[in-house]
Amino acid sequence: EKSYDFKEIEAKWQPYWEETNVYAPTNEPGKERRYVLDMFPYPSGDLHMGHAEAFVIGDVNARFWRQQGMDVLHPIGWDSFGLPAENAAIKNNTHPKEWTYKNIETQANSFKRYGIAVDWSRRLHTSDPEYYKWTQWLFQQFYKKGLAYRKYSKVNWCPKDQTVLANEQVVNGACERCGTTVTKKDLNQWYFKITDYAQELLDDMKQLEGHWPERVLAMQKNWIGRSEGAEVNFVVAAGGGKDETSIPVFTTRPDTLYGATFFVVAADSQLAVDLVAEDQVEALENYREQIKALSDIERQSTEREKTGVFTGRYAVNPLTGKELPIWASDYVLSDYGTGAIMAVPAHDQRDLDFAKKFDIPVVTVVETGEEDPAETGVATAGEGTLINSGELTGLSKAEGIAKAIEIIEKAGTGEGKTIFRLRDWLLSRQRFWGTPIPVIHCEKCGEVLVPEEQLPVTLPDNLKGEDLAPKGQSPLAAATEWNTVECPECGGEAKRDSDTMDTFVDSSWYFLRYVSPQYDGGPFDPEEMKKWGQVDMYVGGVEHAILHLLYARFFTKVIRDLGLIEHNEPFKALMNQGQVLNEGKAMSKSLGNGVDLGEQLDAFGVDAVRTTMVFASPPEDDVDWADVSPGGASKFLARAWRIANDVEAEANSDITQGDVSLRRITHRALNDVTQLVETGKFNVVVAKTMELVNATRKTIDSGAGATDPAVREAAEAIAILLSLYAPYVAEDMWHNLGHDEPVLTAGWPEIDASLLVDDTVVAVVQVKGKVKDRLDVAKDISEADLERLALESEAIQRALNGAEIRKVIVRAPKLVNIVI
Ligand code: ANZ
Ligand code: ZN
């Protein structure tokens, strides 16, 4: 008899899937559609265990919906612009595309081997001119709507990588990539005006609740950071050689105005420079030098000791008329609110720390029942009653806020205001391997969009190696031949913009491109978009919980406002897969605990690795590779596979004559799996298959079992269940069972509801009135049988402990009470 040989099976079916293109949508009219998407990979080296975990999850979803009779779009592509390719090119004296496309090919082959049910004809790469043409086109539409603009600004600059970094790429003051201390640099930079959509990005999260992980929604909400409060104007009295002026502050607590004892401006702001009294200029300058390299997070940290300098000026509290000393400190950020605050040490911890350090009075204005902050050093932020607050005294916090806003609005010294923490998206990078910004700069005409018919603006092919090394300006700025052009407006000599786009731009719309990746009349074919629209299930790592998802949501909304799509949100549902660990730790080179995916596939086969990934835990939990057994999975698959071989022609093909107990297990498994997949319990799907394999084997081994029609029914069900996560075995079994079509076109078997009805109940066995055991028994069990089972139970024997039985009361099928 033939034995299970995964290598042979893999070699047989992989080309078959490609030839039959079985994973492409069928476009049959009237079919329900589902769009399943995995976050596309970055082409660094070959696939690793993390890919294997993430992609099998999307795959189970896609395969399940397909088996449920839906038309499924499940595409793949590569996020193929980015710095590593450029660094490799500099090192190897090549063009970045060589490294990039070589790695893509390697990964594509591995994905094919891994048996992912994707439509390969839709494959895209963001570094293909056919793709980035439309990234550029979208940029231009944003520009025309005023949503892409250039601004001179201080940006985080990595002196080693010679590029701008977004705030989130600065970790503890150092470049996320190379660890070099980040400095600030003044540069003219491109931004997307995502802040215009802040409120909508927040509001539409309602549609995602229950479909996205809660923690992702919480992170998005926090990142958008909506704050309600007031803007209050403080007059700054003339002094220190400077004129009278006025400075607004943003506060969430206008109710605490009477407790403000000082005033702080962001030390690194222009405001501080403009304000400072002449005799404090030097002190301020020294201080500014000192704080230059600190990140926002460090500045705001409550751990760090507060620092600052007095500016020599005073601000007048508009409610009390009192003068407050103005300090400059780094704990106030220059780009949040107005860059200035009224400080209320009694009720704000950072202010209190500062006040303690510099001996500034602390005035409690909200009686919260807690101890005096001036004594304890702990600010009180909770509810309470206002005290020492003039016309606000006696009010609650909420009433006080409303009343204070009313007063300042009447007096014309301020107003209620809502602000957001979200900043505009800095998208320009001074690097080579990215989408060129399709703008021309002309001395006469200013910024001019590259005419649409000239798109794409392609990257030059002739730069390589050292040409790409950062030298303070973008390699494209140095490529004179490439960047010198005629101005589309006046015909004079002009320069191409030499920046490229943040790769997050490329990935903010790729899910739209997949509906028609070859379309050249626009970023996507409107007809295809009508069919597929929103992604039904998006699978990817939680590391993208903020930026990528927020940017994709922003793009979707702008593209909707351009009239190109109708939906508001890109991803209806989101699933974050867990990590694959080894011995409890993330795999890493330095720990030397990496597990090589290719080696695992060679040793155990694709299906066993996939099954192990799925079986180890629910998708969102981590998998520790040290705790799992791909060898065990391989044995299970071999057992399943043998069943298909053992099925014999039925003596009687009337399925209703088949073994009822096996049929019950089969139909229950098919029935349960629907719910299990929909609730993401993929691991239980594997357990159910195992149960069915065992039951089927038992029936086969009991004499004439192999010819029982229930065995064939079960074997087919096993192939269909396996087709969700172990595609090779499933395909081979399906064909061994005599089918000519791919298993994925089998469709979900019809479930016989009469076989789902529970024919067992739980009988409770009590000793002296206390429950000592529970037994699964047939509904129609006789009193005698139930009594016998109860007395034979080990738990009951233990409970009796040799005591003499006085009486046994049996109420079949649910209760046995033993009296001793
Ligand atoms: C007075 C006050 C009293 C404040 C009080 C808080 C508690 P969120 O919720 O994060 O928006 N603030 C305003 N602008 C700031 C800046 N640029 N850098 C640092 N802190 C700034 O926080 C708003 C509060 O943070 C504001 O309300 C302000 O302090 C401070 F009992 O004003 B508050
Ligand atoms: Zn011009």
Short mmCIF file of N, CA and C in Angstrom, two decimals, residues 556-664:
data_model
loop_
_atom_site.label_atom_id
_atom_site.label_comp_id
_atom_site.label_asym_id
_atom_site.label_seq_id
_atom_site.Cartn_x
_atom_site.Cartn_y
_atom_site.Cartn_z
N THR A 556 -8.72 56.45 1.98
CA THR A 556 -10.04 55.98 1.56
C THR A 556 -11.06 57.12 1.61
N LYS A 557 -10.97 57.91 2.64
CA LYS A 557 -11.94 59.01 2.78
C LYS A 557 -11.72 60.09 1.73
N VAL A 558 -10.44 60.38 1.46
CA VAL A 558 -10.17 61.40 0.44
C VAL A 558 -10.60 60.89 -0.94
N ILE A 559 -10.30 59.62 -1.21
CA ILE A 559 -10.65 59.05 -2.52
C ILE A 559 -12.18 59.01 -2.67
N ARG A 560 -12.85 58.78 -1.56
CA ARG A 560 -14.31 58.88 -1.59
C ARG A 560 -14.74 60.32 -1.91
N ASP A 561 -14.08 61.29 -1.29
CA ASP A 561 -14.44 62.69 -1.55
C ASP A 561 -14.06 63.12 -2.96
N LEU A 562 -13.16 62.38 -3.58
CA LEU A 562 -12.85 62.65 -4.99
C LEU A 562 -13.93 62.04 -5.90
N GLY A 563 -14.86 61.33 -5.28
CA GLY A 563 -15.96 60.74 -6.04
C GLY A 563 -15.61 59.42 -6.71
N LEU A 564 -14.52 58.79 -6.28
CA LEU A 564 -14.07 57.58 -6.97
C LEU A 564 -14.57 56.28 -6.33
N ILE A 565 -14.90 56.33 -5.07
CA ILE A 565 -15.45 55.15 -4.40
C ILE A 565 -16.62 55.60 -3.53
N GLU A 566 -17.38 54.62 -3.06
CA GLU A 566 -18.53 54.99 -2.25
C GLU A 566 -18.37 54.65 -0.78
N HIS A 567 -17.47 53.72 -0.49
CA HIS A 567 -17.36 53.34 0.92
C HIS A 567 -16.46 54.28 1.71
N ASN A 568 -16.67 54.31 3.02
CA ASN A 568 -15.96 55.25 3.90
C ASN A 568 -14.76 54.66 4.60
N GLU A 569 -14.78 53.36 4.74
CA GLU A 569 -13.74 52.70 5.52
C GLU A 569 -13.13 51.60 4.66
N PRO A 570 -11.81 51.47 4.66
CA PRO A 570 -11.18 50.48 3.79
C PRO A 570 -11.37 49.04 4.24
N PHE A 571 -11.36 48.81 5.56
CA PHE A 571 -11.32 47.43 6.06
C PHE A 571 -12.46 47.18 7.04
N LYS A 572 -13.41 46.38 6.58
CA LYS A 572 -14.59 46.11 7.41
C LYS A 572 -14.19 45.39 8.69
N ALA A 573 -13.36 44.36 8.55
CA ALA A 573 -12.92 43.62 9.74
C ALA A 573 -11.40 43.49 9.71
N LEU A 574 -10.83 43.43 10.91
CA LEU A 574 -9.38 43.35 11.02
C LEU A 574 -9.01 42.25 12.01
N MET A 575 -8.01 41.47 11.63
CA MET A 575 -7.54 40.42 12.53
C MET A 575 -6.03 40.59 12.70
N ASN A 576 -5.57 40.67 13.92
CA ASN A 576 -4.13 40.75 14.19
C ASN A 576 -3.63 39.39 14.59
N GLN A 577 -2.71 38.84 13.82
CA GLN A 577 -2.19 37.54 14.22
C GLN A 577 -1.17 37.71 15.34
N GLY A 578 -1.02 36.64 16.11
CA GLY A 578 0.01 36.65 17.16
C GLY A 578 1.39 36.45 16.54
N GLN A 579 2.38 36.47 17.39
CA GLN A 579 3.76 36.25 16.91
C GLN A 579 4.13 34.78 16.99
N VAL A 580 5.12 34.41 16.23
CA VAL A 580 5.69 33.07 16.40
C VAL A 580 6.96 33.24 17.23
N LEU A 581 6.97 32.61 18.38
CA LEU A 581 8.10 32.74 19.30
C LEU A 581 8.88 31.44 19.33
N ASN A 582 10.04 31.50 19.94
CA ASN A 582 10.76 30.26 20.21
C ASN A 582 11.20 30.30 21.67
N GLU A 583 10.78 29.31 22.41
CA GLU A 583 11.05 29.26 23.85
C GLU A 583 10.65 30.55 24.55
N GLY A 584 9.45 31.01 24.19
CA GLY A 584 8.90 32.18 24.86
C GLY A 584 9.46 33.51 24.40
N LYS A 585 10.42 33.48 23.49
CA LYS A 585 11.03 34.74 23.07
C LYS A 585 10.85 34.97 21.58
N ALA A 586 10.76 36.24 21.19
CA ALA A 586 10.71 36.56 19.77
C ALA A 586 11.98 36.01 19.13
N MET A 587 11.83 35.47 17.92
CA MET A 587 13.02 34.91 17.28
C MET A 587 13.91 36.05 16.82
N SER A 588 15.19 35.91 17.06
CA SER A 588 16.10 36.94 16.57
C SER A 588 17.49 36.36 16.35
N LYS A 589 18.21 37.04 15.49
CA LYS A 589 19.58 36.62 15.18
C LYS A 589 20.43 36.63 16.43
N SER A 590 20.33 37.75 17.20
CA SER A 590 21.23 37.90 18.33
C SER A 590 20.96 36.82 19.39
N LEU A 591 19.70 36.39 19.50
CA LEU A 591 19.40 35.34 20.48
C LEU A 591 19.76 33.96 19.92
N GLY A 592 19.97 33.91 18.61
CA GLY A 592 20.30 32.63 17.99
C GLY A 592 19.18 31.62 18.11
N ASN A 593 17.94 32.10 18.22
CA ASN A 593 16.83 31.16 18.42
C ASN A 593 15.87 31.16 17.22
N GLY A 594 16.39 31.58 16.09
CA GLY A 594 15.54 31.62 14.90
C GLY A 594 15.17 30.22 14.44
N VAL A 595 13.96 30.10 13.88
CA VAL A 595 13.55 28.84 13.28
C VAL A 595 13.37 29.15 11.80
N ASP A 596 14.02 28.38 10.95
CA ASP A 596 13.97 28.67 9.52
C ASP A 596 12.73 28.01 8.89
N LEU A 597 11.93 28.83 8.27
CA LEU A 597 10.69 28.31 7.69
C LEU A 597 10.98 27.24 6.64
N GLY A 598 11.95 27.54 5.75
CA GLY A 598 12.27 26.59 4.69
C GLY A 598 12.63 25.22 5.25
N GLU A 599 13.42 25.22 6.34
CA GLU A 599 13.81 23.94 6.95
C GLU A 599 12.61 23.19 7.51
N GLN A 600 11.70 23.94 8.12
CA GLN A 600 10.49 23.32 8.66
C GLN A 600 9.66 22.70 7.54
N LEU A 601 9.57 23.43 6.44
CA LEU A 601 8.77 22.93 5.31
C LEU A 601 9.42 21.67 4.73
N ASP A 602 10.74 21.69 4.65
CA ASP A 602 11.45 20.52 4.12
C ASP A 602 11.25 19.30 5.02
N ALA A 603 11.30 19.56 6.32
CA ALA A 603 11.27 18.44 7.26
C ALA A 603 9.86 17.86 7.44
N PHE A 604 8.86 18.72 7.49
CA PHE A 604 7.52 18.23 7.86
C PHE A 604 6.48 18.38 6.76
N GLY A 605 6.82 19.17 5.75
CA GLY A 605 5.85 19.41 4.69
C GLY A 605 5.06 20.68 4.97
N VAL A 606 4.57 21.28 3.90
CA VAL A 606 3.83 22.53 4.00
C VAL A 606 2.58 22.36 4.87
N ASP A 607 1.82 21.31 4.58
CA ASP A 607 0.56 21.15 5.30
C ASP A 607 0.76 20.99 6.80
N ALA A 608 1.81 20.28 7.18
CA ALA A 608 2.05 20.07 8.61
C ALA A 608 2.41 21.39 9.29
N VAL A 609 3.21 22.22 8.61
CA VAL A 609 3.57 23.51 9.19
C VAL A 609 2.32 24.39 9.30
N ARG A 610 1.54 24.41 8.24
CA ARG A 610 0.31 25.22 8.25
C ARG A 610 -0.64 24.73 9.35
N THR A 611 -0.79 23.42 9.44
CA THR A 611 -1.70 22.86 10.44
C THR A 611 -1.21 23.21 11.84
N THR A 612 0.09 23.14 12.03
CA THR A 612 0.65 23.46 13.34
C THR A 612 0.37 24.92 13.71
N MET A 613 0.55 25.80 12.75
CA MET A 613 0.29 27.22 12.99
C MET A 613 -1.16 27.44 13.42
N VAL A 614 -2.05 26.76 12.71
CA VAL A 614 -3.48 26.97 12.96
C VAL A 614 -3.91 26.31 14.26
N PHE A 615 -3.34 25.14 14.53
CA PHE A 615 -3.77 24.34 15.67
C PHE A 615 -3.22 24.87 17.00
N ALA A 616 -2.09 25.55 16.94
CA ALA A 616 -1.39 25.93 18.17
C ALA A 616 -2.22 26.82 19.08
N SER A 617 -2.99 27.73 18.50
CA SER A 617 -3.72 28.70 19.32
C SER A 617 -4.68 29.45 18.43
N PRO A 618 -5.62 30.20 19.02
CA PRO A 618 -6.43 31.08 18.17
C PRO A 618 -5.50 32.07 17.46
N PRO A 619 -5.90 32.56 16.27
CA PRO A 619 -5.00 33.36 15.43
C PRO A 619 -4.35 34.54 16.14
N GLU A 620 -5.06 35.16 17.06
CA GLU A 620 -4.50 36.39 17.65
C GLU A 620 -3.49 36.11 18.76
N ASP A 621 -3.40 34.83 19.19
CA ASP A 621 -2.43 34.50 20.25
C ASP A 621 -1.07 34.13 19.67
N ASP A 622 -0.04 34.30 20.51
CA ASP A 622 1.30 33.92 20.08
C ASP A 622 1.42 32.40 20.00
N VAL A 623 2.32 31.95 19.14
CA VAL A 623 2.62 30.52 19.03
C VAL A 623 4.07 30.34 19.45
N ASP A 624 4.30 29.46 20.40
CA ASP A 624 5.68 29.19 20.75
C ASP A 624 6.11 27.90 20.05
N TRP A 625 7.05 28.06 19.12
CA TRP A 625 7.43 26.93 18.28
C TRP A 625 8.10 25.81 19.09
N ALA A 626 8.59 26.18 20.28
CA ALA A 626 9.20 25.15 21.12
C ALA A 626 8.14 24.24 21.74
N ASP A 627 6.88 24.69 21.73
CA ASP A 627 5.82 23.92 22.39
C ASP A 627 4.96 23.12 21.42
N VAL A 628 5.19 23.27 20.14
CA VAL A 628 4.28 22.64 19.18
C VAL A 628 4.95 21.45 18.52
N SER A 629 4.15 20.72 17.75
CA SER A 629 4.69 19.50 17.19
C SER A 629 4.29 19.35 15.72
N PRO A 630 5.09 19.91 14.83
CA PRO A 630 4.78 19.71 13.41
C PRO A 630 4.86 18.23 13.03
N GLY A 631 5.69 17.46 13.76
CA GLY A 631 5.75 16.03 13.51
C GLY A 631 4.41 15.37 13.81
N GLY A 632 3.79 15.81 14.91
CA GLY A 632 2.47 15.29 15.27
C GLY A 632 1.44 15.66 14.22
N ALA A 633 1.55 16.88 13.73
CA ALA A 633 0.60 17.33 12.70
C ALA A 633 0.77 16.48 11.44
N SER A 634 2.01 16.18 11.13
CA SER A 634 2.28 15.37 9.94
C SER A 634 1.66 13.98 10.08
N LYS A 635 1.73 13.41 11.28
CA LYS A 635 1.13 12.08 11.52
C LYS A 635 -0.38 12.14 11.36
N PHE A 636 -0.96 13.20 11.91
CA PHE A 636 -2.42 13.37 11.78
C PHE A 636 -2.81 13.45 10.30
N LEU A 637 -2.05 14.21 9.53
CA LEU A 637 -2.38 14.37 8.10
C LEU A 637 -2.25 13.03 7.37
N ALA A 638 -1.23 12.25 7.76
CA ALA A 638 -1.06 10.93 7.13
C ALA A 638 -2.26 10.04 7.44
N ARG A 639 -2.73 10.11 8.68
CA ARG A 639 -3.91 9.32 9.08
C ARG A 639 -5.13 9.72 8.24
N ALA A 640 -5.28 11.03 8.09
CA ALA A 640 -6.41 11.52 7.31
C ALA A 640 -6.30 11.05 5.86
N TRP A 641 -5.11 11.17 5.33
CA TRP A 641 -4.88 10.83 3.92
C TRP A 641 -5.18 9.35 3.66
N ARG A 642 -4.80 8.49 4.60
CA ARG A 642 -5.03 7.05 4.41
C ARG A 642 -6.51 6.71 4.35
N ILE A 643 -7.30 7.51 5.02
CA ILE A 643 -8.74 7.23 5.01
C ILE A 643 -9.28 7.28 3.58
N ALA A 644 -8.85 8.30 2.83
CA ALA A 644 -9.34 8.40 1.45
C ALA A 644 -8.95 7.16 0.65
N ASN A 645 -7.76 6.62 0.95
CA ASN A 645 -7.31 5.43 0.23
C ASN A 645 -8.08 4.18 0.63
N ASP A 646 -8.56 4.18 1.88
CA ASP A 646 -9.21 2.99 2.39
C ASP A 646 -10.68 2.90 2.02
N VAL A 647 -11.24 4.02 1.60
CA VAL A 647 -12.67 4.00 1.26
C VAL A 647 -12.86 3.07 0.08
N GLU A 648 -13.82 2.15 0.22
CA GLU A 648 -14.08 1.22 -0.88
C GLU A 648 -15.45 1.50 -1.46
N ALA A 649 -15.66 0.96 -2.65
CA ALA A 649 -16.95 1.12 -3.29
C ALA A 649 -18.04 0.67 -2.32
N GLU A 650 -19.08 1.46 -2.22
CA GLU A 650 -20.11 1.14 -1.25
C GLU A 650 -20.90 -0.08 -1.68
N ALA A 651 -21.15 -0.98 -0.68
CA ALA A 651 -22.01 -2.13 -0.94
C ALA A 651 -23.43 -1.61 -1.16
N ASN A 652 -23.73 -0.54 -0.44
CA ASN A 652 -25.07 0.03 -0.50
C ASN A 652 -24.87 1.54 -0.51
N SER A 653 -25.25 2.20 -1.59
CA SER A 653 -24.92 3.61 -1.68
C SER A 653 -26.00 4.50 -1.06
N ASP A 654 -26.97 3.90 -0.43
CA ASP A 654 -28.01 4.70 0.22
C ASP A 654 -27.45 5.25 1.53
N ILE A 655 -27.18 6.54 1.51
CA ILE A 655 -26.50 7.14 2.66
C ILE A 655 -27.33 7.01 3.95
N THR A 656 -28.63 6.96 3.81
CA THR A 656 -29.46 6.87 5.02
C THR A 656 -29.26 5.53 5.72
N GLN A 657 -28.63 4.57 5.00
CA GLN A 657 -28.34 3.29 5.62
C GLN A 657 -26.97 3.30 6.31
N GLY A 658 -26.26 4.43 6.19
CA GLY A 658 -24.91 4.48 6.75
C GLY A 658 -24.91 4.53 8.27
N ASP A 659 -23.78 4.25 8.83
CA ASP A 659 -23.59 4.26 10.28
C ASP A 659 -24.01 5.63 10.87
N VAL A 660 -25.06 5.61 11.68
CA VAL A 660 -25.62 6.88 12.15
C VAL A 660 -24.67 7.62 13.08
N SER A 661 -23.96 6.88 13.91
CA SER A 661 -23.13 7.63 14.86
C SER A 661 -21.99 8.34 14.12
N LEU A 662 -21.42 7.72 13.09
CA LEU A 662 -20.39 8.42 12.31
C LEU A 662 -21.00 9.62 11.57
N ARG A 663 -22.18 9.39 11.03
CA ARG A 663 -22.83 10.49 10.31
C ARG A 663 -23.08 11.68 11.24
N ARG A 664 -23.46 11.39 12.45
CA ARG A 664 -23.67 12.48 13.42
C ARG A 664 -22.39 13.28 13.61
#
